[in-house]
Amino acid sequence: MHDSHSERMSAGETRAAGGLALVFAFRMLGMFMVLPVLATYGQDLAGATPALLGLAIGAYGLTQAVLQIPFGMLSDRIGRRPVIYAGLLIFAAGSVLAANADSVWGVIGGRVLQGAGAISAAVMALLSDLTREQHRTKAMAMIGMSIGLSFAVAMVVGPLLTRAFGLSGLFWATAAMALVGILIVAGVVPRAAGPLQHRESGVAKQALWPTLHNKDLLRLDFAILALHAILMASFIALPLALVEQGGLPREEHWWVYLTALLVGFFGMVPFIIYGEKKRRMKQVLLGAVVVLLGCELFFWAFGHSLRALVVGTVVFFTAFNLLEASLPSLVSKVAPAGGKGTAMGVYSTSQFLGAALGGILGGWLFQHAGLGGVFLGCAALALLWLGFAVTMREPPYVTSLRLPLSAASLQEVGLAERLRAVPGVADAVVVADEAAIYIKVDTQQLDRTSLQRLIDMAPATC
């Protein structure tokens, strides 16, 4: 609520956000590069079956989902850096194990170990420790963009690296990236004074139960689970369809993914702008799920030529990118004041569970029902998701503020209730142990002066 909102990020904040975005990107690159190549190159591994290759693709999601929130909480107790260093070393060890594997089980073990380096929550918490309130959203957006970019790069670089150095070379590259990540955290990312208690950036135990009982949040958790399950399962079938039905050698797949991701990225932008400006994100979301469903049915019915597969893949990625970009912002809109960090923790756990489920089910379906079975299975999941999504409410168009409170303000009874009465304030909660108040506001309806007056009466110390 001060002039500091117009300040630029300091050099330290820029280094922190840029460095941690790079750490995230390298790690996600290591996770994603395997996707376009494992179904085809993995067939050369001893003991490989489609079901086991599916397990190898999705296995990292299981350990990631189980360990992410505990690692985040551990970082509150022993510090962020030890958890991040340990996580990156575990990830590197998993990559080395997979690189040296000559059987499919070795690769599965490596992927399980890769996922055990579950540092997402600890990295986000460190970012919060190192950035001021008014720049935190910007810093989080940089990490979000780095994840999106690493996915796009992985789709292209994965096939090129594997063509040059084989599957083991790909895993050695991911091990090297994890070690570079450690050097970036040690050398580039500034030191924090200490862990910040901050409800928006980490999982708060008090907020966990209400989050798991919030139907709107559960719908979004199911949405990201379904989206990543469909993605992983599709990546068991698509590379094989390109080889078997499109006649495209596995070494040439990179240009299909490059085209799909470039067109998909620019194709989604107008829809997101329309949804946010016109406040019709629900319609945009539903439309994208329908397109995803249509793509899977299209692959099943018409995916018998290279042209059809490329067109289908381009449309698939447009819908996928749109959903991947808009779902996290919907979570932060729907989460109660002070509950965003917890809601995002549960959301990303659902995302990793979806990845594991998609890999495992996709491989099993391919083994028992062929390519068509995988596409139909994905279509059935999209249809189920559509059933859940139709019943969601239009999300509130709100942004979150966190305002520090003075000792005098903390003593005030009913401050949150009075703030909720201000037009445009959707929710407010005082968190005494952080000496802060979390507020969710609709910027189009907010009476800024009334809000400022109330806060000035309860003097804030920024």
GROMACS .gro file of C-alpha atoms in nm:
model
  462
    1MET     CA    1   0.000   0.000   0.000
    2HIS     CA    2   0.309   0.225  -0.023
    3ASP     CA    3   0.511   0.390  -0.295
    4SER     CA    4   0.745   0.091  -0.284
    5HIS     CA    5   0.504  -0.083  -0.524
    6SER     CA    6   0.648   0.129  -0.803
    7GLU     CA    7   1.010   0.048  -0.713
    8ARG     CA    8   1.209  -0.182  -0.935
    9MET     CA    9   1.348  -0.513  -0.816
   10SER     CA   10   1.686  -0.469  -0.645
   11ALA     CA   11   1.999  -0.628  -0.792
   12GLY     CA   12   1.986  -0.894  -0.518
   13GLU     CA   13   1.621  -0.974  -0.591
   14THR     CA   14   1.690  -1.000  -0.964
   15ARG     CA   15   1.983  -1.235  -0.896
   16ALA     CA   16   1.771  -1.445  -0.662
   17ALA     CA   17   1.478  -1.472  -0.905
   18GLY     CA   18   1.700  -1.532  -1.210
   19GLY     CA   19   1.925  -1.784  -1.033
   20LEU     CA   20   1.639  -1.986  -0.883
   21ALA     CA   21   1.448  -1.977  -1.214
   22LEU     CA   22   1.758  -2.131  -1.378
   23VAL     CA   23   1.781  -2.400  -1.108
   24PHE     CA   24   1.414  -2.484  -1.168
   25ALA     CA   25   1.464  -2.483  -1.547
   26PHE     CA   26   1.766  -2.717  -1.537
   27ARG     CA   27   1.586  -2.959  -1.308
   28MET     CA   28   1.265  -2.961  -1.512
   29LEU     CA   29   1.469  -2.996  -1.831
   30GLY     CA   30   1.615  -3.315  -1.682
   31MET     CA   31   1.266  -3.442  -1.600
   32PHE     CA   32   1.108  -3.355  -1.936
   33MET     CA   33   1.384  -3.442  -2.188
   34VAL     CA   34   1.306  -3.810  -2.140
   35LEU     CA   35   0.943  -3.768  -2.249
   36PRO     CA   36   0.976  -3.755  -2.628
   37VAL     CA   37   1.240  -4.031  -2.645
   38LEU     CA   38   1.180  -4.299  -2.381
   39ALA     CA   39   0.893  -4.475  -2.560
   40THR     CA   40   1.105  -4.521  -2.876
   41TYR     CA   41   1.470  -4.549  -2.760
   42GLY     CA   42   1.371  -4.733  -2.440
   43GLN     CA   43   1.269  -5.036  -2.647
   44ASP     CA   44   1.640  -5.123  -2.676
   45LEU     CA   45   1.670  -5.171  -2.297
   46ALA     CA   46   1.677  -5.526  -2.156
   47GLY     CA   47   1.339  -5.638  -2.024
   48ALA     CA   48   1.154  -5.340  -2.178
   49THR     CA   49   0.778  -5.374  -2.222
   50PRO     CA   50   0.538  -5.087  -2.301
   51ALA     CA   51   0.397  -5.104  -1.945
   52LEU     CA   52   0.746  -5.082  -1.787
   53LEU     CA   53   0.847  -4.795  -2.020
   54GLY     CA   54   0.529  -4.617  -1.910
   55LEU     CA   55   0.632  -4.674  -1.548
   56ALA     CA   56   0.979  -4.532  -1.629
   57ILE     CA   57   0.821  -4.221  -1.781
   58GLY     CA   58   0.589  -4.159  -1.485
   59ALA     CA   59   0.792  -4.301  -1.194
   60TYR     CA   60   0.952  -3.970  -1.094
   61GLY     CA   61   0.603  -3.829  -1.026
   62LEU     CA   62   0.537  -4.079  -0.745
   63THR     CA   63   0.836  -3.984  -0.528
   64GLN     CA   64   0.801  -3.617  -0.622
   65ALA     CA   65   0.436  -3.616  -0.508
   66VAL     CA   66   0.508  -3.795  -0.179
   67LEU     CA   67   0.816  -3.592  -0.078
   68GLN     CA   68   0.749  -3.240  -0.204
   69ILE     CA   69   0.545  -3.104   0.092
   70PRO     CA   70   0.761  -3.281   0.360
   71PHE     CA   71   1.079  -3.137   0.200
   72GLY     CA   72   0.921  -2.789   0.204
   73MET     CA   73   0.838  -2.824   0.574
   74LEU     CA   74   1.187  -2.959   0.645
   75SER     CA   75   1.334  -2.647   0.483
   76ASP     CA   76   1.141  -2.435   0.735
   77ARG     CA   77   1.325  -2.617   1.014
   78ILE     CA   78   1.681  -2.675   0.892
   79GLY     CA   79   1.709  -2.403   0.626
   80ARG     CA   80   1.639  -2.385   0.252
   81ARG     CA   81   1.989  -2.438   0.112
   82PRO     CA   82   2.070  -2.774   0.280
   83VAL     CA   83   1.738  -2.913   0.147
   84ILE     CA   84   1.799  -2.773  -0.204
   85TYR     CA   85   2.159  -2.903  -0.219
   86ALA     CA   86   2.050  -3.248  -0.095
   87GLY     CA   87   1.760  -3.257  -0.343
   88LEU     CA   88   1.984  -3.168  -0.639
   89LEU     CA   89   2.241  -3.431  -0.534
   90ILE     CA   90   1.967  -3.696  -0.508
   91PHE     CA   91   1.841  -3.590  -0.854
   92ALA     CA   92   2.197  -3.616  -0.995
   93ALA     CA   93   2.240  -3.961  -0.836
   94GLY     CA   94   1.915  -4.076  -1.000
   95SER     CA   95   2.040  -3.948  -1.337
   96VAL     CA   96   2.373  -4.135  -1.295
   97LEU     CA   97   2.188  -4.456  -1.200
   98ALA     CA   98   1.968  -4.428  -1.513
   99ALA     CA   99   2.270  -4.340  -1.732
  100ASN     CA  100   2.451  -4.659  -1.627
  101ALA     CA  101   2.143  -4.882  -1.659
  102ASP     CA  102   2.127  -5.144  -1.929
  103SER     CA  103   1.786  -5.272  -1.823
  104VAL     CA  104   1.449  -5.100  -1.800
  105TRP     CA  105   1.448  -5.159  -1.422
  106GLY     CA  106   1.768  -4.956  -1.384
  107VAL     CA  107   1.604  -4.664  -1.564
  108ILE     CA  108   1.290  -4.698  -1.347
  109GLY     CA  109   1.511  -4.692  -1.033
  110GLY     CA  110   1.691  -4.384  -1.164
  111ARG     CA  111   1.363  -4.204  -1.237
  112VAL     CA  112   1.228  -4.289  -0.888
  113LEU     CA  113   1.548  -4.144  -0.736
  114GLN     CA  114   1.530  -3.834  -0.962
  115GLY     CA  115   1.182  -3.760  -0.830
  116ALA     CA  116   1.300  -3.803  -0.469
  117GLY     CA  117   1.497  -3.478  -0.508
  118ALA     CA  118   1.170  -3.293  -0.456
  119ILE     CA  119   1.288  -2.934  -0.404
  120SER     CA  120   1.009  -2.730  -0.570
  121ALA     CA  121   0.857  -2.614  -0.240
  122ALA     CA  122   1.198  -2.533  -0.084
  123VAL     CA  123   1.302  -2.328  -0.392
  124MET     CA  124   0.976  -2.132  -0.384
  125ALA     CA  125   1.021  -2.068  -0.010
  126LEU     CA  126   1.380  -1.945  -0.063
  127LEU     CA  127   1.253  -1.712  -0.336
  128SER     CA  128   1.005  -1.566  -0.084
  129ASP     CA  129   1.284  -1.519   0.171
  130LEU     CA  130   1.486  -1.320  -0.083
  131THR     CA  131   1.220  -1.095  -0.241
  132ARG     CA  132   1.010  -0.813  -0.103
  133GLU     CA  133   0.633  -0.838  -0.096
  134GLN     CA  134   0.564  -0.611  -0.393
  135HIS     CA  135   0.803  -0.804  -0.623
  136ARG     CA  136   0.713  -1.158  -0.519
  137THR     CA  137   0.447  -1.215  -0.785
  138LYS     CA  138   0.692  -1.098  -1.053
  139ALA     CA  139   0.961  -1.334  -0.919
  140MET     CA  140   0.716  -1.627  -0.906
  141ALA     CA  141   0.614  -1.548  -1.266
  142MET     CA  142   0.982  -1.572  -1.372
  143ILE     CA  143   0.996  -1.924  -1.228
  144GLY     CA  144   0.665  -2.013  -1.398
  145MET     CA  145   0.805  -1.892  -1.733
  146SER     CA  146   1.128  -2.088  -1.678
  147ILE     CA  147   0.927  -2.410  -1.627
  148GLY     CA  148   0.726  -2.348  -1.945
  149LEU     CA  149   1.040  -2.265  -2.141
  150SER     CA  150   1.227  -2.571  -2.009
  151PHE     CA  151   0.940  -2.793  -2.121
  152ALA     CA  152   0.957  -2.645  -2.473
  153VAL     CA  153   1.337  -2.676  -2.489
  154ALA     CA  154   1.322  -3.035  -2.354
  155MET     CA  155   1.084  -3.144  -2.630
  156VAL     CA  156   1.336  -3.032  -2.893
  157VAL     CA  157   1.671  -3.093  -2.719
  158GLY     CA  158   1.572  -3.438  -2.580
  159PRO     CA  159   1.547  -3.604  -2.925
  160LEU     CA  160   1.859  -3.419  -3.053
  161LEU     CA  161   2.075  -3.517  -2.752
  162THR     CA  162   1.955  -3.877  -2.763
  163ARG     CA  163   2.025  -3.895  -3.137
  164ALA     CA  164   2.384  -3.778  -3.072
  165PHE     CA  165   2.470  -3.957  -2.746
  166GLY     CA  166   2.202  -4.222  -2.687
  167LEU     CA  167   1.974  -4.259  -2.386
  168SER     CA  168   2.264  -4.284  -2.138
  169GLY     CA  169   2.411  -3.959  -2.277
  170LEU     CA  170   2.078  -3.789  -2.212
  171PHE     CA  171   2.084  -3.898  -1.846
  172TRP     CA  172   2.449  -3.788  -1.805
  173ALA     CA  173   2.343  -3.445  -1.933
  174THR     CA  174   2.066  -3.424  -1.671
  175ALA     CA  175   2.316  -3.518  -1.396
  176ALA     CA  176   2.546  -3.238  -1.513
  177MET     CA  177   2.256  -2.991  -1.507
  178ALA     CA  178   2.175  -3.080  -1.145
  179LEU     CA  179   2.538  -3.010  -1.048
  180VAL     CA  180   2.528  -2.676  -1.235
  181GLY     CA  181   2.212  -2.602  -1.032
  182ILE     CA  182   2.412  -2.650  -0.708
  183LEU     CA  183   2.680  -2.409  -0.835
  184ILE     CA  184   2.412  -2.150  -0.920
  185VAL     CA  185   2.255  -2.172  -0.571
  186ALA     CA  186   2.600  -2.148  -0.410
  187GLY     CA  187   2.747  -1.876  -0.632
  188VAL     CA  188   2.465  -1.666  -0.776
  189VAL     CA  189   2.170  -1.675  -0.534
  190PRO     CA  190   2.220  -1.427  -0.245
  191ARG     CA  191   2.208  -1.542   0.117
  192ALA     CA  192   1.883  -1.494   0.307
  193ALA     CA  193   1.873  -1.353   0.661
  194GLY     CA  194   1.667  -1.657   0.762
  195PRO     CA  195   1.346  -1.840   0.672
  196LEU     CA  196   1.047  -1.606   0.648
  197GLN     CA  197   0.721  -1.723   0.793
  198HIS     CA  198   0.504  -1.666   0.491
  199ARG     CA  199   0.165  -1.823   0.421
  200GLU     CA  200   0.167  -1.746   0.047
  201SER     CA  201   0.491  -1.923  -0.037
  202GLY     CA  202   0.489  -2.243   0.169
  203VAL     CA  203   0.253  -2.502   0.310
  204ALA     CA  204   0.103  -2.395   0.643
  205LYS     CA  205  -0.024  -2.686   0.855
  206GLN     CA  206  -0.320  -2.475   0.974
  207ALA     CA  207  -0.433  -2.416   0.614
  208LEU     CA  208  -0.396  -2.778   0.495
  209TRP     CA  209  -0.732  -2.916   0.616
  210PRO     CA  210  -0.945  -2.623   0.483
  211THR     CA  211  -0.760  -2.653   0.148
  212LEU     CA  212  -0.843  -3.023   0.119
  213HIS     CA  213  -1.210  -2.944   0.193
  214ASN     CA  214  -1.245  -2.664  -0.064
  215LYS     CA  215  -1.447  -2.805  -0.357
  216ASP     CA  216  -1.334  -2.538  -0.605
  217LEU     CA  217  -0.968  -2.607  -0.523
  218LEU     CA  218  -1.024  -2.984  -0.546
  219ARG     CA  219  -1.167  -2.939  -0.896
  220LEU     CA  220  -0.850  -2.754  -0.998
  221ASP     CA  221  -0.634  -3.023  -0.833
  222PHE     CA  222  -0.818  -3.287  -1.037
  223ALA     CA  223  -0.774  -3.068  -1.348
  224ILE     CA  224  -0.394  -3.060  -1.323
  225LEU     CA  225  -0.385  -3.432  -1.235
  226ALA     CA  226  -0.589  -3.513  -1.548
  227LEU     CA  227  -0.386  -3.273  -1.768
  228HIS     CA  228  -0.051  -3.428  -1.675
  229ALA     CA  229  -0.188  -3.783  -1.689
  230ILE     CA  230  -0.311  -3.713  -2.045
  231LEU     CA  231   0.027  -3.555  -2.135
  232MET     CA  232   0.232  -3.850  -2.008
  233ALA     CA  233   0.008  -4.115  -2.160
  234SER     CA  234   0.002  -3.927  -2.492
  235PHE     CA  235   0.383  -3.925  -2.490
  236ILE     CA  236   0.386  -4.303  -2.478
  237ALA     CA  237   0.162  -4.319  -2.785
  238LEU     CA  238   0.261  -4.013  -2.995
  239PRO     CA  239   0.632  -4.091  -3.054
  240LEU     CA  240   0.538  -4.449  -3.149
  241ALA     CA  241   0.256  -4.328  -3.377
  242LEU     CA  242   0.499  -4.089  -3.552
  243VAL     CA  243   0.732  -4.383  -3.622
  244GLU     CA  244   0.478  -4.656  -3.701
  245GLN     CA  245   0.197  -4.459  -3.870
  246GLY     CA  246   0.370  -4.141  -3.979
  247GLY     CA  247   0.685  -4.313  -4.106
  248LEU     CA  248   0.901  -4.049  -3.931
  249PRO     CA  249   1.233  -4.189  -3.795
  250ARG     CA  250   1.273  -4.128  -3.419
  251GLU     CA  251   1.578  -3.905  -3.487
  252GLU     CA  252   1.355  -3.655  -3.671
  253HIS     CA  253   1.083  -3.603  -3.409
  254TRP     CA  254   1.231  -3.278  -3.272
  255TRP     CA  255   1.087  -3.062  -3.554
  256VAL     CA  256   0.731  -3.187  -3.487
  257TYR     CA  257   0.756  -3.083  -3.120
  258LEU     CA  258   0.927  -2.753  -3.206
  259THR     CA  259   0.647  -2.662  -3.449
  260ALA     CA  260   0.375  -2.771  -3.206
  261LEU     CA  261   0.521  -2.579  -2.913
  262LEU     CA  262   0.586  -2.256  -3.105
  263VAL     CA  263   0.239  -2.249  -3.262
  264GLY     CA  264   0.084  -2.366  -2.933
  265PHE     CA  265   0.254  -2.094  -2.732
  266PHE     CA  266   0.144  -1.806  -2.954
  267GLY     CA  267  -0.195  -1.969  -3.016
  268MET     CA  268  -0.292  -1.971  -2.647
  269VAL     CA  269  -0.209  -1.604  -2.572
  270PRO     CA  270  -0.526  -1.443  -2.721
  271PHE     CA  271  -0.748  -1.687  -2.526
  272ILE     CA  272  -0.582  -1.606  -2.193
  273ILE     CA  273  -0.607  -1.232  -2.258
  274TYR     CA  274  -0.975  -1.270  -2.355
  275GLY     CA  275  -1.055  -1.485  -2.049
  276GLU     CA  276  -0.891  -1.245  -1.803
  277LYS     CA  277  -1.016  -0.921  -1.963
  278LYS     CA  278  -1.375  -1.035  -2.015
  279ARG     CA  279  -1.370  -1.239  -1.691
  280ARG     CA  280  -1.468  -1.556  -1.872
  281MET     CA  281  -1.189  -1.793  -1.767
  282LYS     CA  282  -1.438  -2.074  -1.701
  283GLN     CA  283  -1.552  -2.072  -2.066
  284VAL     CA  284  -1.191  -2.059  -2.190
  285LEU     CA  285  -1.098  -2.351  -1.962
  286LEU     CA  286  -1.395  -2.561  -2.073
  287GLY     CA  287  -1.317  -2.487  -2.438
  288ALA     CA  288  -0.958  -2.604  -2.394
  289VAL     CA  289  -1.068  -2.932  -2.228
  290VAL     CA  290  -1.311  -2.994  -2.517
  291VAL     CA  291  -1.024  -2.934  -2.766
  292LEU     CA  292  -0.802  -3.176  -2.571
  293LEU     CA  293  -1.078  -3.439  -2.583
  294GLY     CA  294  -1.122  -3.375  -2.956
  295CYS     CA  295  -0.747  -3.415  -3.018
  296GLU     CA  296  -0.735  -3.758  -2.852
  297LEU     CA  297  -1.038  -3.875  -3.056
  298PHE     CA  298  -0.876  -3.726  -3.369
  299PHE     CA  299  -0.552  -3.921  -3.303
  300TRP     CA  300  -0.758  -4.237  -3.253
  301ALA     CA  301  -0.972  -4.198  -3.566
  302PHE     CA  302  -0.745  -4.017  -3.815
  303GLY     CA  303  -0.386  -4.042  -3.684
  304HIS     CA  304  -0.270  -4.265  -3.969
  305SER     CA  305  -0.056  -4.015  -4.163
  306LEU     CA  306   0.228  -3.782  -4.070
  307ARG     CA  307   0.026  -3.474  -4.168
  308ALA     CA  308  -0.269  -3.571  -3.944
  309LEU     CA  309  -0.037  -3.647  -3.651
  310VAL     CA  310   0.149  -3.315  -3.684
  311VAL     CA  311  -0.176  -3.114  -3.709
  312GLY     CA  312  -0.321  -3.301  -3.409
  313THR     CA  313  -0.001  -3.244  -3.206
  314VAL     CA  314  -0.004  -2.867  -3.283
  315VAL     CA  315  -0.368  -2.833  -3.168
  316PHE     CA  316  -0.301  -3.057  -2.864
  317PHE     CA  317  -0.015  -2.834  -2.748
  318THR     CA  318  -0.217  -2.516  -2.796
  319ALA     CA  319  -0.483  -2.651  -2.557
  320PHE     CA  320  -0.219  -2.799  -2.323
  321ASN     CA  321  -0.020  -2.472  -2.299
  322LEU     CA  322  -0.339  -2.274  -2.237
  323LEU     CA  323  -0.442  -2.504  -1.949
  324GLU     CA  324  -0.090  -2.531  -1.805
  325ALA     CA  325  -0.059  -2.150  -1.796
  326SER     CA  326  -0.406  -2.066  -1.663
  327LEU     CA  327  -0.465  -2.333  -1.394
  328PRO     CA  328  -0.206  -2.199  -1.140
  329SER     CA  329  -0.353  -1.847  -1.163
  330LEU     CA  330  -0.699  -1.994  -1.099
  331VAL     CA  331  -0.566  -2.168  -0.788
  332SER     CA  332  -0.428  -1.841  -0.650
  333LYS     CA  333  -0.762  -1.669  -0.725
  334VAL     CA  334  -0.974  -1.939  -0.556
  335ALA     CA  335  -0.746  -2.004  -0.253
  336PRO     CA  336  -0.860  -1.831   0.068
  337ALA     CA  337  -0.658  -1.535   0.198
  338GLY     CA  338  -0.330  -1.661   0.342
  339GLY     CA  339  -0.387  -2.007   0.190
  340LYS     CA  340  -0.221  -1.971  -0.150
  341GLY     CA  341   0.106  -2.145  -0.055
  342THR     CA  342  -0.079  -2.445   0.086
  343ALA     CA  343  -0.318  -2.459  -0.211
  344MET     CA  344  -0.022  -2.452  -0.456
  345GLY     CA  345   0.154  -2.727  -0.257
  346VAL     CA  346  -0.147  -2.959  -0.285
  347TYR     CA  347  -0.191  -2.855  -0.652
  348SER     CA  348   0.166  -2.945  -0.752
  349THR     CA  349   0.144  -3.273  -0.558
  350SER     CA  350  -0.165  -3.352  -0.771
  351GLN     CA  351   0.030  -3.258  -1.084
  352PHE     CA  352   0.308  -3.509  -1.005
  353LEU     CA  353   0.056  -3.779  -0.914
  354GLY     CA  354  -0.107  -3.719  -1.254
  355ALA     CA  355   0.230  -3.761  -1.427
  356ALA     CA  356   0.287  -4.092  -1.248
  357LEU     CA  357  -0.067  -4.213  -1.320
  358GLY     CA  358  -0.047  -4.114  -1.689
  359GLY     CA  359   0.284  -4.292  -1.745
  360ILE     CA  360   0.174  -4.610  -1.570
  361LEU     CA  361  -0.177  -4.629  -1.721
  362GLY     CA  362  -0.058  -4.520  -2.066
  363GLY     CA  363   0.205  -4.796  -2.075
  364TRP     CA  364  -0.044  -5.055  -1.951
  365LEU     CA  365  -0.308  -4.948  -2.207
  366PHE     CA  366  -0.056  -4.959  -2.491
  367GLN     CA  367   0.057  -5.308  -2.392
  368HIS     CA  368  -0.301  -5.439  -2.378
  369ALA     CA  369  -0.492  -5.227  -2.632
  370GLY     CA  370  -0.234  -5.069  -2.864
  371LEU     CA  371  -0.204  -4.704  -2.969
  372GLY     CA  372  -0.580  -4.667  -3.013
  373GLY     CA  373  -0.635  -4.785  -2.655
  374VAL     CA  374  -0.406  -4.510  -2.520
  375PHE     CA  375  -0.582  -4.237  -2.719
  376LEU     CA  376  -0.927  -4.362  -2.613
  377GLY     CA  377  -0.812  -4.385  -2.250
  378CYS     CA  378  -0.692  -4.022  -2.265
  379ALA     CA  379  -1.024  -3.919  -2.426
  380ALA     CA  380  -1.217  -4.093  -2.144
  381LEU     CA  381  -1.011  -3.905  -1.881
  382ALA     CA  382  -1.069  -3.573  -2.064
  383LEU     CA  383  -1.444  -3.648  -2.067
  384LEU     CA  384  -1.441  -3.718  -1.692
  385TRP     CA  385  -1.250  -3.391  -1.636
  386LEU     CA  386  -1.508  -3.205  -1.846
  387GLY     CA  387  -1.782  -3.340  -1.618
  388PHE     CA  388  -1.603  -3.194  -1.314
  389ALA     CA  389  -1.515  -2.866  -1.488
  390VAL     CA  390  -1.872  -2.790  -1.605
  391THR     CA  391  -1.985  -2.763  -1.243
  392MET     CA  392  -1.713  -2.516  -1.137
  393ARG     CA  393  -1.807  -2.160  -1.055
  394GLU     CA  394  -1.662  -1.863  -1.242
  395PRO     CA  395  -1.347  -1.788  -1.039
  396PRO     CA  396  -1.324  -1.463  -0.841
  397TYR     CA  397  -1.101  -1.209  -1.019
  398VAL     CA  398  -0.887  -1.113  -0.721
  399THR     CA  399  -0.526  -1.046  -0.633
  400SER     CA  400  -0.356  -1.117  -0.301
  401LEU     CA  401  -0.194  -0.858  -0.076
  402ARG     CA  402   0.007  -0.919   0.240
  403LEU     CA  403   0.045  -0.619   0.469
  404PRO     CA  404   0.269  -0.610   0.776
  405LEU     CA  405   0.095  -0.498   1.096
  406SER     CA  406   0.235  -0.304   1.389
  407ALA     CA  407   0.207  -0.439   1.744
  408ALA     CA  408  -0.074  -0.187   1.808
  409SER     CA  409  -0.270  -0.306   1.501
  410LEU     CA  410  -0.239  -0.668   1.611
  411GLN     CA  411  -0.418  -0.584   1.935
  412GLU     CA  412  -0.716  -0.444   1.742
  413VAL     CA  413  -1.023  -0.663   1.759
  414GLY     CA  414  -1.219  -0.716   1.439
  415LEU     CA  415  -0.969  -0.560   1.193
  416ALA     CA  416  -1.020  -0.845   0.941
  417GLU     CA  417  -1.403  -0.809   0.964
  418ARG     CA  418  -1.383  -0.433   0.904
  419LEU     CA  419  -1.156  -0.485   0.604
  420ARG     CA  420  -1.395  -0.747   0.459
  421ALA     CA  421  -1.667  -0.480   0.465
  422VAL     CA  422  -1.466  -0.259   0.226
  423PRO     CA  423  -1.609  -0.284  -0.130
  424GLY     CA  424  -1.381  -0.501  -0.342
  425VAL     CA  425  -1.225  -0.690  -0.050
  426ALA     CA  426  -1.314  -1.058  -0.096
  427ASP     CA  427  -1.134  -1.201   0.206
  428ALA     CA  428  -0.901  -1.097   0.489
  429VAL     CA  429  -0.724  -1.291   0.760
  430VAL     CA  430  -0.487  -1.174   1.035
  431VAL     CA  431  -0.192  -1.408   1.104
  432ALA     CA  432  -0.062  -1.302   1.444
  433ASP     CA  433   0.261  -1.506   1.440
  434GLU     CA  434   0.367  -1.332   1.116
  435ALA     CA  435   0.243  -0.987   1.233
  436ALA     CA  436   0.066  -0.956   0.897
  437ILE     CA  437  -0.275  -0.944   0.737
  438TYR     CA  438  -0.357  -1.126   0.412
  439ILE     CA  439  -0.619  -0.962   0.191
  440LYS     CA  440  -0.776  -1.071  -0.140
  441VAL     CA  441  -0.903  -0.777  -0.346
  442ASP     CA  442  -1.090  -0.724  -0.672
  443THR     CA  443  -0.893  -0.437  -0.821
  444GLN     CA  444  -1.185  -0.330  -1.042
  445GLN     CA  445  -1.417  -0.284  -0.743
  446LEU     CA  446  -1.171  -0.194  -0.468
  447ASP     CA  447  -1.219   0.135  -0.289
  448ARG     CA  448  -0.849   0.197  -0.232
  449THR     CA  449  -0.900   0.505  -0.015
  450SER     CA  450  -1.133   0.323   0.231
  451LEU     CA  451  -0.885   0.037   0.255
  452GLN     CA  452  -0.594   0.276   0.304
  453ARG     CA  453  -0.786   0.470   0.570
  454LEU     CA  454  -0.861   0.155   0.769
  455ILE     CA  455  -0.500   0.039   0.750
  456ASP     CA  456  -0.369   0.384   0.841
  457MET     CA  457  -0.601   0.381   1.144
  458ALA     CA  458  -0.436   0.049   1.231
  459PRO     CA  459  -0.085   0.174   1.150
  460ALA     CA  460   0.110  -0.071   0.932
  461THR     CA  461   0.487  -0.082   0.947
  462CYS     CA  462   0.627  -0.176   0.607
   0.00000   0.00000   0.00000
